[in-house]
Coordinates of C-alpha atoms in Angstrom, one line a residue:
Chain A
X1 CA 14.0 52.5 -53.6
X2 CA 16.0 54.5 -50.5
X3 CA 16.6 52.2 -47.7
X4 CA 13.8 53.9 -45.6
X5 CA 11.5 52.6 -47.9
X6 CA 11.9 49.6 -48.3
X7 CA 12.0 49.6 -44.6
X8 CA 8.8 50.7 -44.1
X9 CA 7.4 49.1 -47.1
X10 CA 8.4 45.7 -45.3
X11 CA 7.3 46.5 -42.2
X12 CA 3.7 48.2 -42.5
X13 CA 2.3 48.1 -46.4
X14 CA 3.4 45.0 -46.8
X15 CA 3.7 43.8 -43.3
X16 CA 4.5 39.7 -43.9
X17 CA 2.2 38.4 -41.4
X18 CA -1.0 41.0 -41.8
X19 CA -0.5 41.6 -45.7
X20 CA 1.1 38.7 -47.3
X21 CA -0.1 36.4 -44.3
X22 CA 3.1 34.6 -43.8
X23 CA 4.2 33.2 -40.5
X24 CA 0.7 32.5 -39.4
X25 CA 1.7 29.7 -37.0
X26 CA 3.3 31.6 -34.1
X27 CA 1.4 34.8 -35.0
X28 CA -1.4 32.4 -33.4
X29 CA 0.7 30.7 -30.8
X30 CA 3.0 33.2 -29.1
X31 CA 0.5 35.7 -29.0
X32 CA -1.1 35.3 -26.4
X33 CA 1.0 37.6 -23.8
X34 CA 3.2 40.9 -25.2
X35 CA 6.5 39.7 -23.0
X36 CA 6.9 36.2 -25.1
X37 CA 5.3 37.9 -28.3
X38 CA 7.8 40.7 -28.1
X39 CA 10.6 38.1 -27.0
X40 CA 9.4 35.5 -30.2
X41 CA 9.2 38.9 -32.6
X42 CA 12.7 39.9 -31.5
X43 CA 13.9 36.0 -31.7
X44 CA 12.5 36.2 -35.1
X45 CA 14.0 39.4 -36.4
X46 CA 18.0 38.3 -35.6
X47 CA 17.1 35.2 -37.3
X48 CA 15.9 37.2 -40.4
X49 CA 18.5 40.2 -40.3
X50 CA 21.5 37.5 -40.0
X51 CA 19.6 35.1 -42.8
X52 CA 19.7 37.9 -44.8
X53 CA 23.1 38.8 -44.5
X54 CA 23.9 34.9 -45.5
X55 CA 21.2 34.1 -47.9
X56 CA 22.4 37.4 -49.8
X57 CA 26.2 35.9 -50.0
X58 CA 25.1 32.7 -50.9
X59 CA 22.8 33.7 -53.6
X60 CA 25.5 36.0 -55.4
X61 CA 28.7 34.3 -54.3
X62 CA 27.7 30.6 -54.6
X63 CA 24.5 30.1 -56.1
X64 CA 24.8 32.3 -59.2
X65 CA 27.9 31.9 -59.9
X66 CA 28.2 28.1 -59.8
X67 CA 25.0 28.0 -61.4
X68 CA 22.9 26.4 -59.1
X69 CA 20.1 29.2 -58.3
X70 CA 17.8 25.9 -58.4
X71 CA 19.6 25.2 -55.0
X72 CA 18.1 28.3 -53.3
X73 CA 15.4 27.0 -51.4
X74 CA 17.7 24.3 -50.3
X75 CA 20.6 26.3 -49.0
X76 CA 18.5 28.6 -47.3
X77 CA 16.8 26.6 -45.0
X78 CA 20.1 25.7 -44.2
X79 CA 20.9 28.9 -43.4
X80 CA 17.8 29.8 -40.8
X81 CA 17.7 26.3 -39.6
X82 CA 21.3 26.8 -38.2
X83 CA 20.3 30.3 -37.3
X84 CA 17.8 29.6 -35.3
X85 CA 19.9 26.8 -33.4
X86 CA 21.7 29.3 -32.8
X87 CA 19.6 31.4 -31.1
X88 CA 17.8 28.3 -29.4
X89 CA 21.5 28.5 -27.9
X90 CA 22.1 32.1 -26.8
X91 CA 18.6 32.3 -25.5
X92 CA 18.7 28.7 -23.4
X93 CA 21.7 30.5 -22.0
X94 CA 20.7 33.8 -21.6
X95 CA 16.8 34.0 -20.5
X96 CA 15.5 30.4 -19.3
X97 CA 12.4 32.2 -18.6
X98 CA 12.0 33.4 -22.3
X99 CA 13.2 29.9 -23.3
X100 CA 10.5 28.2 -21.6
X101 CA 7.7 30.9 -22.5
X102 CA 8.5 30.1 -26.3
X103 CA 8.8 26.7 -26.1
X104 CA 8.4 24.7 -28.9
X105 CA 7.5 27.7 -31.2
X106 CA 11.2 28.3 -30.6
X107 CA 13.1 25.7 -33.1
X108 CA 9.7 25.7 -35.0
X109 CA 10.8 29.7 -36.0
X110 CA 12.5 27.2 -38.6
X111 CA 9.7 26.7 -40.5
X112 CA 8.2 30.3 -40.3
X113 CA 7.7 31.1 -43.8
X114 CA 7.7 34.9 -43.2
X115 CA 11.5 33.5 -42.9
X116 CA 12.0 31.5 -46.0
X117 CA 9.4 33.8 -47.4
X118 CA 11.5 37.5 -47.2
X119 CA 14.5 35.5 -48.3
X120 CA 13.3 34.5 -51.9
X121 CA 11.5 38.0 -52.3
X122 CA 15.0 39.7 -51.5
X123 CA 16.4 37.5 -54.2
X124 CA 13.8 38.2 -56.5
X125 CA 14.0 42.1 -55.7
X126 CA 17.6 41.9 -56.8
X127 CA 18.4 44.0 -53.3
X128 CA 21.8 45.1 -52.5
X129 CA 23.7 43.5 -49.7
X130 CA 22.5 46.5 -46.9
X131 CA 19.0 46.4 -48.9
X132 CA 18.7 42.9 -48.4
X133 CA 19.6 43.4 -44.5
X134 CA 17.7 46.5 -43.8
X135 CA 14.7 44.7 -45.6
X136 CA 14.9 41.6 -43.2
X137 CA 15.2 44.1 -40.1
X138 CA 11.9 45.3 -41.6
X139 CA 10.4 42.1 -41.8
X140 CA 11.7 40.8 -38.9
X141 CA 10.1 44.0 -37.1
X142 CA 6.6 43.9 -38.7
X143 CA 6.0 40.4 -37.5
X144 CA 7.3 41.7 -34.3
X145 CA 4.8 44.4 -34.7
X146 CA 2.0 42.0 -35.7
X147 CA 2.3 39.8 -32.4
X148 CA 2.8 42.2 -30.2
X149 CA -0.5 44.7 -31.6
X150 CA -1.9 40.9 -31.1
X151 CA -0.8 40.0 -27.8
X152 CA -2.3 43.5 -26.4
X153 CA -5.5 43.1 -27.5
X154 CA -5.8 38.9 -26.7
X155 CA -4.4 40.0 -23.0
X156 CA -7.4 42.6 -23.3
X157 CA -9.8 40.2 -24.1
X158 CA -9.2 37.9 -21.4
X159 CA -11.7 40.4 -19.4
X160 CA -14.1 40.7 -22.6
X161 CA -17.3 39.0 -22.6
X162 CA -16.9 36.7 -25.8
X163 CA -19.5 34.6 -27.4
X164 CA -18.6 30.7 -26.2
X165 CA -18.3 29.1 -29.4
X166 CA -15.7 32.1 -30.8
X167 CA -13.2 32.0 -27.4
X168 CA -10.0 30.9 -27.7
X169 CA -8.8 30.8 -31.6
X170 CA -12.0 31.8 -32.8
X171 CA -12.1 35.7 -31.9
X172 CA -8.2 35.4 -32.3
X173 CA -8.8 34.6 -36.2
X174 CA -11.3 37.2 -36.5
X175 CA -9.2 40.3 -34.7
X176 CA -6.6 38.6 -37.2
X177 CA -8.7 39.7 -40.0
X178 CA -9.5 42.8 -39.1
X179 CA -6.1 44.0 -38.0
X180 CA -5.7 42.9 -41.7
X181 CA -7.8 45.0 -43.1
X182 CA -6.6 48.0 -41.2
X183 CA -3.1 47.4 -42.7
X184 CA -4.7 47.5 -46.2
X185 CA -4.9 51.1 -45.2
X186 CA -1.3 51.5 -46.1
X187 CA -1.6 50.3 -49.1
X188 CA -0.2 53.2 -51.4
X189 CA 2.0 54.6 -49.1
X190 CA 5.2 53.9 -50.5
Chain B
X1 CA 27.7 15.4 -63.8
X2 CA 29.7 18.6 -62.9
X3 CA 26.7 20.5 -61.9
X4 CA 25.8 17.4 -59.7
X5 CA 29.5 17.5 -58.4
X6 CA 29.5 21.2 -58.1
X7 CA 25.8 21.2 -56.1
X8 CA 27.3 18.7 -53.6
X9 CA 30.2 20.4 -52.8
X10 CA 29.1 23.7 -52.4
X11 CA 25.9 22.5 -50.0
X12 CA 28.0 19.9 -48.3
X13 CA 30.8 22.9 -47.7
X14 CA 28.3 25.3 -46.4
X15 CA 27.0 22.1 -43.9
X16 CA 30.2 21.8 -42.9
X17 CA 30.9 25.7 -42.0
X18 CA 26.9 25.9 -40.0
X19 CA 28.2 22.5 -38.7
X20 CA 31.2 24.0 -37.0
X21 CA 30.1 26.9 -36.3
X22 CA 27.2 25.4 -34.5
X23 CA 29.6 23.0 -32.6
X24 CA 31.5 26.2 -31.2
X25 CA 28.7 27.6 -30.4
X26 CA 27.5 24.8 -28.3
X27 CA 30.8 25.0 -26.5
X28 CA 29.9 29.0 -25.6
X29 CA 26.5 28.7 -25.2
X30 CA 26.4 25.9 -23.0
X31 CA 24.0 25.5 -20.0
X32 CA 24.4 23.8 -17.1
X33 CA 21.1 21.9 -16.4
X34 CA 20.0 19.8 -14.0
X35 CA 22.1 16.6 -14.9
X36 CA 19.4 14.5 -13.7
X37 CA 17.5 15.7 -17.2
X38 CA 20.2 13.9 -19.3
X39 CA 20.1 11.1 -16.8
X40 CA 16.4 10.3 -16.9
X41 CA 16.3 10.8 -20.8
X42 CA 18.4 8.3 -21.3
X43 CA 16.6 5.3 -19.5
X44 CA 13.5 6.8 -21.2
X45 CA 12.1 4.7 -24.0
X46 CA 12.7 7.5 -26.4
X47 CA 9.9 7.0 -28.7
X48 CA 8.6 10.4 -28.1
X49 CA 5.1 9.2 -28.7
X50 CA 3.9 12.1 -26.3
X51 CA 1.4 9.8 -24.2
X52 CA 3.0 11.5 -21.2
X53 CA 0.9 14.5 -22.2
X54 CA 4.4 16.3 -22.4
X55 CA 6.0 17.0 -26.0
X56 CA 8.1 14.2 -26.0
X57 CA 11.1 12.4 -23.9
X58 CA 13.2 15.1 -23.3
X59 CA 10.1 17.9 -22.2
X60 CA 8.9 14.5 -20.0
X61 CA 12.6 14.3 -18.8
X62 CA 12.7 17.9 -17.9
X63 CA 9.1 17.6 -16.3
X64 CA 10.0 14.8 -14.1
X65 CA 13.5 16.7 -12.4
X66 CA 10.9 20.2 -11.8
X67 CA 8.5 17.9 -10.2
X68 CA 5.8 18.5 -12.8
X69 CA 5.2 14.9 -14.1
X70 CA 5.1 11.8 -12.3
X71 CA 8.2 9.6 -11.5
X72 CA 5.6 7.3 -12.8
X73 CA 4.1 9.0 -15.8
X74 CA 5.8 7.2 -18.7
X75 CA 3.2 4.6 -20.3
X76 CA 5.3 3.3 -22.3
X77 CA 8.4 2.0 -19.9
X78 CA 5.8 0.9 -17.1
X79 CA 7.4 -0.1 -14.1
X80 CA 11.3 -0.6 -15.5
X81 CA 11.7 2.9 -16.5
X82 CA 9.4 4.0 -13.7
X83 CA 11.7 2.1 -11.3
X84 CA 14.9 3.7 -12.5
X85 CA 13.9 7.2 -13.2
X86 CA 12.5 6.9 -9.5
X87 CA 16.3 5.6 -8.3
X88 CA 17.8 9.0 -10.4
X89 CA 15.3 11.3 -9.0
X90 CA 16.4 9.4 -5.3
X91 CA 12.5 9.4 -4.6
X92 CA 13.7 6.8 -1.5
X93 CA 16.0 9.6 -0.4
X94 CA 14.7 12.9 -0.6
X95 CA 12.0 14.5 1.6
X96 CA 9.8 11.9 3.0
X97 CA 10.8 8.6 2.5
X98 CA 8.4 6.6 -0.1
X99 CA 5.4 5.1 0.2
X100 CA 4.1 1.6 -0.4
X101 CA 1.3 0.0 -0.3
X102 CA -0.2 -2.2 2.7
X103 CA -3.1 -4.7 2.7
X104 CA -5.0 -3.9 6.1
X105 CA -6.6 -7.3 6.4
X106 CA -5.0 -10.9 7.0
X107 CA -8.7 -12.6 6.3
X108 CA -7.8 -14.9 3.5
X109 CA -9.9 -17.9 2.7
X110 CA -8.3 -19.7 5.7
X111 CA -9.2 -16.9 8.3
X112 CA -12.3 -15.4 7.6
X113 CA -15.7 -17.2 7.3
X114 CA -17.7 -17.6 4.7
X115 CA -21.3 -16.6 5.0
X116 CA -22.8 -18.1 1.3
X117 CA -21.7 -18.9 -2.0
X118 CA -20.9 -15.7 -4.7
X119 CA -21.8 -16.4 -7.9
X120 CA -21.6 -12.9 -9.2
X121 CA -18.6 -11.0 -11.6
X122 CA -15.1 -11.2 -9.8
X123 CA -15.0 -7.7 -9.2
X124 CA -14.3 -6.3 -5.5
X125 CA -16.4 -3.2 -6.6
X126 CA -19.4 -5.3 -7.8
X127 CA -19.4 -7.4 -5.0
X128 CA -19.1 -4.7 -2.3
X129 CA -22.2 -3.2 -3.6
X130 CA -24.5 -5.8 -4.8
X131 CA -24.1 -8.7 -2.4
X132 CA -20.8 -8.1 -0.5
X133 CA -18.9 -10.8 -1.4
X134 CA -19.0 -14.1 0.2
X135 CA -17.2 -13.5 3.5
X136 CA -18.7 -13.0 6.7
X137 CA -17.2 -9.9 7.6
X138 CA -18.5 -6.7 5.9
X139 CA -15.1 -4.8 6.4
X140 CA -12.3 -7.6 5.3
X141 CA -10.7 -8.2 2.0
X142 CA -13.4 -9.3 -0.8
X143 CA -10.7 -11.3 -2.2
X144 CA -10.9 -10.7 -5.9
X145 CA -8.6 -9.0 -6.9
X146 CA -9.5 -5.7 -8.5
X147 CA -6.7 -3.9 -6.7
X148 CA -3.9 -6.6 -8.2
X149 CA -6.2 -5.4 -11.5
X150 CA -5.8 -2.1 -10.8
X151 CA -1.6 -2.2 -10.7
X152 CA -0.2 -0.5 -13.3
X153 CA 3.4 -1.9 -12.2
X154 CA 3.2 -5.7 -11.4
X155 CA 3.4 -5.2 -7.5
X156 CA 0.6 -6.8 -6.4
X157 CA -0.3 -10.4 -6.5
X158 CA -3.3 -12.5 -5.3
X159 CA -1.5 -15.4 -3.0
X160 CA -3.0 -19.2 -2.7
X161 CA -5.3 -17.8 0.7
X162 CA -7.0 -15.1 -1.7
X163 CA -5.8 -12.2 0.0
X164 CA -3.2 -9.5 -2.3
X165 CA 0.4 -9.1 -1.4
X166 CA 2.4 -6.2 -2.1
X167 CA 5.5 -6.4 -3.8
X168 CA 7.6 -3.6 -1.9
X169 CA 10.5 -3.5 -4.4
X170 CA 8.0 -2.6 -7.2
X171 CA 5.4 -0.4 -5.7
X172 CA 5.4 3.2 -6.5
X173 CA 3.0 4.4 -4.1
X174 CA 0.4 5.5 -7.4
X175 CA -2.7 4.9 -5.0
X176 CA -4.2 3.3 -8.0
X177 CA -5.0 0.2 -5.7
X178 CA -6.3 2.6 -2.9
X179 CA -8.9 3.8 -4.8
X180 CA -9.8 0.3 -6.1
X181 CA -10.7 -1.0 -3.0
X182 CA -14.3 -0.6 -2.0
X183 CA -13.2 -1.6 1.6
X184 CA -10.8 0.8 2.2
X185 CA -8.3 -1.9 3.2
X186 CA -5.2 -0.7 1.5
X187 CA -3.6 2.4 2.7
X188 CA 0.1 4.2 1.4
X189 CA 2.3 3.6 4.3
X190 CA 6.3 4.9 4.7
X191 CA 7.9 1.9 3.7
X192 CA 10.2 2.3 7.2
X193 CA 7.0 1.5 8.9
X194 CA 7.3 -2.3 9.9
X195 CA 4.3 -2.8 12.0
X196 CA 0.9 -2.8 10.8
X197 CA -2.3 -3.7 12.6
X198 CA -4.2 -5.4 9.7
X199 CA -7.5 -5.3 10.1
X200 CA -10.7 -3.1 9.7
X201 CA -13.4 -4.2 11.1
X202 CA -15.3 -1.5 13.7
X203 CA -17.4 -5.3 14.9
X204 CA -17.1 -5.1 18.5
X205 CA -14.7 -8.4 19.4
X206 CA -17.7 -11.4 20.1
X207 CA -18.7 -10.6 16.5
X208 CA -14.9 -10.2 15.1
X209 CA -14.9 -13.6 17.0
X210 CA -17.8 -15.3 14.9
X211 CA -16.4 -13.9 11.3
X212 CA -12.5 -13.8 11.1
X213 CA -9.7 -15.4 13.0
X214 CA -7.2 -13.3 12.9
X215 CA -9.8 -9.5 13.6
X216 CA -9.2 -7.1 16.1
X217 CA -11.4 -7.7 18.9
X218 CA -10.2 -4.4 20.6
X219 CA -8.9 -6.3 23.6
X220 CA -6.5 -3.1 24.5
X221 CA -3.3 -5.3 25.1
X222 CA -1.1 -3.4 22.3
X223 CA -2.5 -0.2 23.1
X224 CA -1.5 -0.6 27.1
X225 CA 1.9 -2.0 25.6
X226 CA 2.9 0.7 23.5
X227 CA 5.5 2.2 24.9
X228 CA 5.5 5.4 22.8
X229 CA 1.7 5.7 23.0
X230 CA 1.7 4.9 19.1
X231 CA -1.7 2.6 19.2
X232 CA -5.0 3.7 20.2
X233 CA -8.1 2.5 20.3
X234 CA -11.4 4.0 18.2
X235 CA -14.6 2.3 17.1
X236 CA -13.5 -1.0 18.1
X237 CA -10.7 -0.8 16.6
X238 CA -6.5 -0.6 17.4
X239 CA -5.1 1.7 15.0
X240 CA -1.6 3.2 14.5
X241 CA -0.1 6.2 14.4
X242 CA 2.7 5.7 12.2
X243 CA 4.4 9.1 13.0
X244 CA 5.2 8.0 16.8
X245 CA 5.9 3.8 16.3
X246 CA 9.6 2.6 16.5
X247 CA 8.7 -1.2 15.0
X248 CA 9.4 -2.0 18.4
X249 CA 7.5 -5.3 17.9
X250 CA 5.9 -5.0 21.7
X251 CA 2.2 -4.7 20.3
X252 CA 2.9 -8.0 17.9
X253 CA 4.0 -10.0 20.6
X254 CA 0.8 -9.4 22.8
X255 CA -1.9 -9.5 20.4
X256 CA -3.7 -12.7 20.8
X257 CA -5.3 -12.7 17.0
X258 CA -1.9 -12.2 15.2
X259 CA -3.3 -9.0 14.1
X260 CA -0.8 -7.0 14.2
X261 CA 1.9 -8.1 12.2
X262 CA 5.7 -7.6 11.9
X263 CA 7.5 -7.5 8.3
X264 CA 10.8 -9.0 8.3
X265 CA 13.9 -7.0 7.6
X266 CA 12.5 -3.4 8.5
X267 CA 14.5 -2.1 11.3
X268 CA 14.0 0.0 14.6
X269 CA 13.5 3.6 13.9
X270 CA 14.2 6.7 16.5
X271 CA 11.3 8.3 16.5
X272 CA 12.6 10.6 19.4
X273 CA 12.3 14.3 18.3
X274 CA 8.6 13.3 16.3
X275 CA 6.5 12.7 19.4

């Protein structure tokens, strides 16, 4: 595996929100303009690049060797929960406006198991320290991808002429399912 | 036992580093917000039960210093918390100065006549549109209460001559009681405002005469008084123009049905640069 694939492979064939539907939550929340679905995506892929950087020391320099891999799931929630304080942080401080768009989906980026999710897999993948980062930026960029191809089509349909009982979360679950199924088209490319 | 010891100090160490480095962080990353934010979360009740219709205390808090939610608008406190997130937000203060309530009739049981016996439910609202109460006159005070029902924040009470009083100190101008009044009796008045012509019948004065002791039978007196042309005179009736009197007490003096009434300890306001 050459870092360019597992690249891509994380962020299109098997894109964590559209392939292995994790992270469902704000893909349905913060969707619903591209400015706070490309802010959330972007909120979301530091908190995966710099959980991967910690998870992957913790699993091989604490974890393993102590013996406690049964402590994984543990330790890195630990890890995104602060990381995502963190960036509850810089952002309050940096762009109010963003800070208030996200609103609660914000700390709940906690609990996005795309997060917890690309954090075990790495693990289980036996990655390399740079493998396990350059496979969170992927992650972290194919969610990003995922709300923002999202975002652009709900903002189009705000002018579409939708069927009453399917406005709202209704059509949203459906163009869910087909973008999908139009990701299954990478299936086999790497 | 060692793997228990081992587990415990290894998670608790890695606490302890996010910890710190989460406490720095703090320091670097802190915002300046609007201190009034802190200040009204903490007389909040803190439950974060969400009945505000905002995510909890602190998004209430932050609602209440942008103006979104009501000074008013936590269920839970009522008219404690109401009172003191009011005083941080220095509703008295800023912009115009706050409202309160005022009862425009002085018709209790004493003053206004009774035209029958009312047998029906003790509710203003029912009375006003079945029978219209027991009282002679069709525009006073029905006398039953349903605005003192209607106060969320115990500052209204029903006194001995069946007529409500307002308790200035705890009204926070809601309008809740405005709207309960079929009669149209209680209006949101700048609590400056000391002088109040309370009455609303449009009864020319022979017939005020025959229902009511203490109506306006548009004798004219307080409106020839005036001296800054605050009172006039429509349908039979004085009214005020709060924006131009100066609780001068001239109009109280003159009006031969005590009427128009004076509340103790408002002062003289200069009114010049309004009119």
């Amino acid at each position: 595996m050459t870092l360019f694939t597992i690249l891509l492979s994380a962020l299109l064939v098997n894109n964590f929100v559209l392939v292995r539907f994790l992270g469902i939550c704000p893909f349905m929340g913060v969707s619903k303009d591209v400015d706070s679905a490309i802010g959330m995506g972007l909120a979301t892929t530091f908190v995966m690049v710099v959980a991967a950087a910690v998870t992957w020391l913790i699993q091989w320099f604490i974890l393993e060797p102590l013996g406690l891999p049964f402590l994984q799931t543990l330790s890195f929630i630990l890890v995104i929960a602060a990381m995502v304080q963190l960036v509850e942080m810089f952002l309050h401080k940096t762009s109010p406006a963003l800070y208030r768009a996200m609103g609660i989906f914000l700390p709940l980026i906690t609990t996005n198991c795309a997060i917890l999710g690309f954090a075990i897999m790495g693990v289980q993948n036996s990655y390399s320290f740079i493998e396990n980062v350059v496979f969170g930026l992927g992650a972290g960029l194919g969610f990003t991808l995922a709300l923002v191809l999202m975002a652009g089509i709900r903002e189009d349909l705000r002018f579409a002429d939708i069927p009453k009982p399917l406005r709202g979360v209704g059509i949203a679950f459906i163009i869910a399912g087909l973008l999908s199924l139009a990701f299954g088209g990478f299936a086999g490319l790497v | 036992m060692s793997t228990t010891l081992v587990s415990l100090v290894s998670m608790g160490g890695l606490a302890a580093v996010f910890a710190f480095g989460l406490a720095v962080a703090s320091k670097v990353f802190h915002v300046e917000t609007d201190p009034r934010v802190d200040e009204i979360f903490e007389v909040l009740p803190g439950v974060n039960c969400g009945a505000c219709g905002f995510a909890g205390c602190s998004a209430f808090a932050e609602g209440v210093a942008t103006g979104e939610a009501p000074v008013n608008g936590c269920p839970v406190g009522g008219a404690s918390v109401a009172k003191m997130v009011a005083a941080i937000m220095g509703v008295e203060s800023d912009g115009p100065n706050r409202q309160v309530a005022q009862v425009l009739c002085k018709g209790g049981l004493a003053e206004a006549k009774q035209r029958g016996d009312y047998d029906g439910p003790r509710d203003c609202r029912i009375a006003h549109a079945t029978q219209g109460g027991d009282k002679a006159c069709s525009y006073g005070c029905l006398g039953y209460g349903s605005c003192v029902a209607a106060c969320q924040f115990d500052a209204m009470y029903m006194d001995e001559n069946g007529l409500p009083v307002v308790i200035e100190e705890n009204c926070t101008a809601c309008g809740k009681c405005v709207d309960a009044c079929p009669r149209d009796i209680i209006m949101l008045v700048d609590e400056e405002q000391g002088v109040h012509i309370r009455c609303r019948s449009l009864l020319t004065g022979r017939f005020v005469r025959q229902v009511c002791s203490v109506g306006c039978i548009a004798c004219q007196r307080c409106v020839k008084v005036c001296p800054t042309e605050a009172i006039y005179m429509q349908d039979n009736l004085a009214r005020i123009n709060y924006d131009k009197c100066t609780n001068c007490q001239a109009c109280v003096e003159v009006c031969p049905m005590n009427t128009i009434e004076w509340q103790e300890g408002k002062g003289l306001l200069d009114k010049a640069a309004v009119s």
